[in-house]
């Protein structure tokens, strides 16, 4: 199988007030865009299992990705994520979202991946199996 596509994803400015559960995943792939990502309209996710805007900022910064935190969102620059141990804050969405970053960046490790058991107990096993299948193709 040969996959083709652009070298980088297209950047986006998005009001995610109606889709806030996906904001963490968008943040996790934002470094791989050509012009960065701006997410707004998500102030309410500060009161989830953790302050998810702060978590995005902290973990992207930990990977040496430049970003700016706002009261209702975040601006994320494109870049190359560096090796990092991602803190999950015991939040399943943080763990699962930033694992996607690790598919395209070396050295990304998830601290406490077991917190994903809350909503998807087999998530990391399935992700590992998918990666093994890809390696065998």
PDB file of C-alpha atoms in Angstrom:
ATOM      1  CA  UNK A   1       0.000   0.000   0.000  1.00  0.00           C
ATOM      2  CA  UNK A   2       1.326   3.410  -0.953  1.00  0.00           C
ATOM      3  CA  UNK A   3      -0.218   6.419   0.694  1.00  0.00           C
ATOM      4  CA  UNK A   4       0.071   9.789  -0.968  1.00  0.00           C
ATOM      5  CA  UNK A   5      -0.819  13.252   0.177  1.00  0.00           C
ATOM      6  CA  UNK A   6       0.699  16.550   1.177  1.00  0.00           C
ATOM      7  CA  UNK A   7       3.835  16.726   3.300  1.00  0.00           C
ATOM      8  CA  UNK A   8       1.890  18.740   5.883  1.00  0.00           C
ATOM      9  CA  UNK A   9      -1.777  19.078   6.778  1.00  0.00           C
ATOM     10  CA  UNK A  10      -3.516  22.392   6.113  1.00  0.00           C
ATOM     11  CA  UNK A  11      -3.773  24.709   9.095  1.00  0.00           C
ATOM     12  CA  UNK A  12      -7.169  25.849  10.321  1.00  0.00           C
ATOM     13  CA  UNK A  13      -8.922  28.377  12.530  1.00  0.00           C
ATOM     14  CA  UNK A  14     -11.861  26.659  14.182  1.00  0.00           C
ATOM     15  CA  UNK A  15     -14.636  27.562  16.579  1.00  0.00           C
ATOM     16  CA  UNK A  16     -15.069  24.229  18.303  1.00  0.00           C
ATOM     17  CA  UNK A  17     -17.764  25.223  20.774  1.00  0.00           C
ATOM     18  CA  UNK A  18     -20.062  22.540  19.326  1.00  0.00           C
ATOM     19  CA  UNK A  19     -17.272  19.942  19.011  1.00  0.00           C
ATOM     20  CA  UNK A  20     -15.124  20.502  22.069  1.00  0.00           C
ATOM     21  CA  UNK A  21     -14.453  16.793  22.642  1.00  0.00           C
ATOM     22  CA  UNK A  22     -12.386  16.807  19.445  1.00  0.00           C
ATOM     23  CA  UNK A  23     -10.321  19.894  20.391  1.00  0.00           C
ATOM     24  CA  UNK A  24      -7.589  17.817  22.046  1.00  0.00           C
ATOM     25  CA  UNK A  25      -7.189  15.624  18.975  1.00  0.00           C
ATOM     26  CA  UNK A  26      -6.971  18.665  16.708  1.00  0.00           C
ATOM     27  CA  UNK A  27      -4.352  20.126  19.052  1.00  0.00           C
ATOM     28  CA  UNK A  28      -2.401  16.859  18.952  1.00  0.00           C
ATOM     29  CA  UNK A  29      -2.096  16.954  15.147  1.00  0.00           C
ATOM     30  CA  UNK A  30      -1.685  20.750  14.885  1.00  0.00           C
ATOM     31  CA  UNK A  31       2.140  20.616  14.817  1.00  0.00           C
ATOM     32  CA  UNK A  32       1.914  18.705  11.540  1.00  0.00           C
ATOM     33  CA  UNK A  33       0.122  21.526   9.710  1.00  0.00           C
ATOM     34  CA  UNK A  34       1.564  24.018   7.262  1.00  0.00           C
ATOM     35  CA  UNK A  35       0.339  27.119   9.087  1.00  0.00           C
ATOM     36  CA  UNK A  36      -0.727  26.112  12.577  1.00  0.00           C
ATOM     37  CA  UNK A  37      -4.106  25.784  14.223  1.00  0.00           C
ATOM     38  CA  UNK A  38      -6.254  28.188  16.197  1.00  0.00           C
ATOM     39  CA  UNK A  39      -8.991  26.672  18.348  1.00  0.00           C
ATOM     40  CA  UNK A  40     -11.554  28.922  20.034  1.00  0.00           C
ATOM     41  CA  UNK A  41     -14.928  28.654  21.728  1.00  0.00           C
ATOM     42  CA  UNK A  42     -13.880  25.973  24.208  1.00  0.00           C
ATOM     43  CA  UNK A  43     -13.575  27.835  27.519  1.00  0.00           C
ATOM     44  CA  UNK A  44     -15.952  25.311  29.101  1.00  0.00           C
ATOM     45  CA  UNK A  45     -13.428  22.454  28.722  1.00  0.00           C
ATOM     46  CA  UNK A  46     -11.352  24.023  31.472  1.00  0.00           C
ATOM     47  CA  UNK A  47     -13.826  22.356  33.850  1.00  0.00           C
ATOM     48  CA  UNK A  48     -13.616  18.800  32.489  1.00  0.00           C
ATOM     49  CA  UNK A  49     -11.561  16.013  34.113  1.00  0.00           C
ATOM     50  CA  UNK A  50      -8.740  18.544  33.934  1.00  0.00           C
ATOM     51  CA  UNK A  51      -8.314  22.029  32.503  1.00  0.00           C
ATOM     52  CA  UNK A  52      -7.996  20.713  28.969  1.00  0.00           C
ATOM     53  CA  UNK A  53      -6.852  24.008  27.447  1.00  0.00           C
ATOM     54  CA  UNK A  54      -4.029  24.176  29.999  1.00  0.00           C
ATOM     55  CA  UNK A  55      -3.251  20.500  29.300  1.00  0.00           C
ATOM     56  CA  UNK A  56      -2.966  21.209  25.560  1.00  0.00           C
ATOM     57  CA  UNK A  57      -0.662  24.140  26.238  1.00  0.00           C
ATOM     58  CA  UNK A  58       1.492  22.253  28.757  1.00  0.00           C
ATOM     59  CA  UNK A  59       1.961  19.129  26.666  1.00  0.00           C
ATOM     60  CA  UNK A  60       2.560  20.894  23.356  1.00  0.00           C
ATOM     61  CA  UNK A  61       5.102  23.124  25.097  1.00  0.00           C
ATOM     62  CA  UNK A  62       6.690  20.005  26.607  1.00  0.00           C
ATOM     63  CA  UNK A  63       7.149  18.782  23.011  1.00  0.00           C
ATOM     64  CA  UNK A  64       8.718  22.176  22.189  1.00  0.00           C
ATOM     65  CA  UNK A  65       5.788  23.295  20.045  1.00  0.00           C
ATOM     66  CA  UNK A  66       5.088  27.016  20.315  1.00  0.00           C
ATOM     67  CA  UNK A  67       1.576  27.877  21.366  1.00  0.00           C
ATOM     68  CA  UNK A  68      -0.406  30.659  22.996  1.00  0.00           C
ATOM     69  CA  UNK A  69      -3.087  29.894  25.554  1.00  0.00           C
ATOM     70  CA  UNK A  70      -6.258  32.030  25.560  1.00  0.00           C
ATOM     71  CA  UNK A  71      -9.218  32.085  27.940  1.00  0.00           C
ATOM     72  CA  UNK A  72     -11.390  30.285  25.381  1.00  0.00           C
ATOM     73  CA  UNK A  73      -8.841  28.410  23.290  1.00  0.00           C
ATOM     74  CA  UNK A  74      -5.313  28.054  21.998  1.00  0.00           C
ATOM     75  CA  UNK A  75      -3.124  28.994  19.028  1.00  0.00           C
ATOM     76  CA  UNK A  76      -0.678  26.277  18.022  1.00  0.00           C
ATOM     77  CA  UNK A  77       2.244  26.750  15.655  1.00  0.00           C
ATOM     78  CA  UNK A  78       3.389  24.122  13.225  1.00  0.00           C
ATOM     79  CA  UNK A  79       6.641  22.425  14.125  1.00  0.00           C
ATOM     80  CA  UNK A  80       8.409  19.180  14.859  1.00  0.00           C
ATOM     81  CA  UNK A  81       7.392  17.609  18.163  1.00  0.00           C
ATOM     82  CA  UNK A  82      10.387  16.618  20.280  1.00  0.00           C
ATOM     83  CA  UNK A  83      10.583  13.584  22.544  1.00  0.00           C
ATOM     84  CA  UNK A  84       8.471  14.018  25.658  1.00  0.00           C
ATOM     85  CA  UNK A  85       6.695  12.186  28.427  1.00  0.00           C
ATOM     86  CA  UNK A  86       3.096  13.370  28.106  1.00  0.00           C
ATOM     87  CA  UNK A  87       1.291  13.981  31.372  1.00  0.00           C
ATOM     88  CA  UNK A  88      -2.330  12.838  31.137  1.00  0.00           C
ATOM     89  CA  UNK A  89      -3.731  14.504  34.271  1.00  0.00           C
ATOM     90  CA  UNK A  90      -5.706  11.262  34.633  1.00  0.00           C
ATOM     91  CA  UNK A  91      -7.815  12.429  31.658  1.00  0.00           C
ATOM     92  CA  UNK A  92      -8.652   9.791  29.066  1.00  0.00           C
ATOM     93  CA  UNK A  93      -8.952  12.325  26.231  1.00  0.00           C
ATOM     94  CA  UNK A  94      -5.485  13.740  26.889  1.00  0.00           C
ATOM     95  CA  UNK A  95      -3.967  10.244  26.813  1.00  0.00           C
ATOM     96  CA  UNK A  96      -5.715   9.115  23.658  1.00  0.00           C
ATOM     97  CA  UNK A  97      -5.304  12.390  21.749  1.00  0.00           C
ATOM     98  CA  UNK A  98      -1.587  12.818  22.315  1.00  0.00           C
ATOM     99  CA  UNK A  99      -0.964   9.174  21.457  1.00  0.00           C
ATOM    100  CA  UNK A 100      -1.869  10.236  17.907  1.00  0.00           C
ATOM    101  CA  UNK A 101       1.034  12.710  17.983  1.00  0.00           C
ATOM    102  CA  UNK A 102       3.290   9.797  18.832  1.00  0.00           C
ATOM    103  CA  UNK A 103       2.346   8.033  15.611  1.00  0.00           C
ATOM    104  CA  UNK A 104       4.281  10.672  13.655  1.00  0.00           C
ATOM    105  CA  UNK A 105       6.876  11.843  16.175  1.00  0.00           C
ATOM    106  CA  UNK A 106       9.610   9.795  17.799  1.00  0.00           C
ATOM    107  CA  UNK A 107       9.938   9.594  21.550  1.00  0.00           C
ATOM    108  CA  UNK A 108       6.411  10.542  22.600  1.00  0.00           C
ATOM    109  CA  UNK A 109       5.463   8.501  25.648  1.00  0.00           C
ATOM    110  CA  UNK A 110       2.163   8.639  27.512  1.00  0.00           C
ATOM    111  CA  UNK A 111       2.293   8.725  31.309  1.00  0.00           C
ATOM    112  CA  UNK A 112      -0.570   6.725  32.846  1.00  0.00           C
ATOM    113  CA  UNK A 113      -2.183   5.411  29.653  1.00  0.00           C
ATOM    114  CA  UNK A 114      -4.458   3.330  31.890  1.00  0.00           C
ATOM    115  CA  UNK A 115      -6.609   6.411  32.450  1.00  0.00           C
ATOM    116  CA  UNK A 116      -8.114   5.688  29.006  1.00  0.00           C
ATOM    117  CA  UNK A 117      -9.837   2.666  30.561  1.00  0.00           C
ATOM    118  CA  UNK A 118     -12.625   5.027  31.622  1.00  0.00           C
ATOM    119  CA  UNK A 119     -14.058   5.138  28.108  1.00  0.00           C
ATOM    120  CA  UNK A 120     -11.966   2.798  25.935  1.00  0.00           C
ATOM    121  CA  UNK A 121     -10.173   0.075  27.941  1.00  0.00           C
ATOM    122  CA  UNK A 122      -8.582  -1.525  24.877  1.00  0.00           C
ATOM    123  CA  UNK A 123      -7.501   1.726  23.175  1.00  0.00           C
ATOM    124  CA  UNK A 124      -3.731   1.303  23.491  1.00  0.00           C
ATOM    125  CA  UNK A 125      -3.854  -2.422  22.682  1.00  0.00           C
ATOM    126  CA  UNK A 126      -5.834  -1.699  19.526  1.00  0.00           C
ATOM    127  CA  UNK A 127      -3.509   1.164  18.587  1.00  0.00           C
ATOM    128  CA  UNK A 128      -0.502  -1.133  19.048  1.00  0.00           C
ATOM    129  CA  UNK A 129      -2.161  -3.817  16.901  1.00  0.00           C
ATOM    130  CA  UNK A 130      -2.885  -1.294  14.138  1.00  0.00           C
ATOM    131  CA  UNK A 131       0.724  -0.117  14.176  1.00  0.00           C
ATOM    132  CA  UNK A 132       1.971  -3.710  13.974  1.00  0.00           C
ATOM    133  CA  UNK A 133      -0.298  -4.349  10.991  1.00  0.00           C
ATOM    134  CA  UNK A 134       1.063  -1.266   9.256  1.00  0.00           C
ATOM    135  CA  UNK A 135       4.658  -2.421   9.860  1.00  0.00           C
ATOM    136  CA  UNK A 136       3.919  -5.784   8.244  1.00  0.00           C
ATOM    137  CA  UNK A 137       2.528  -4.239   5.038  1.00  0.00           C
TER     138      UNK A 137
END
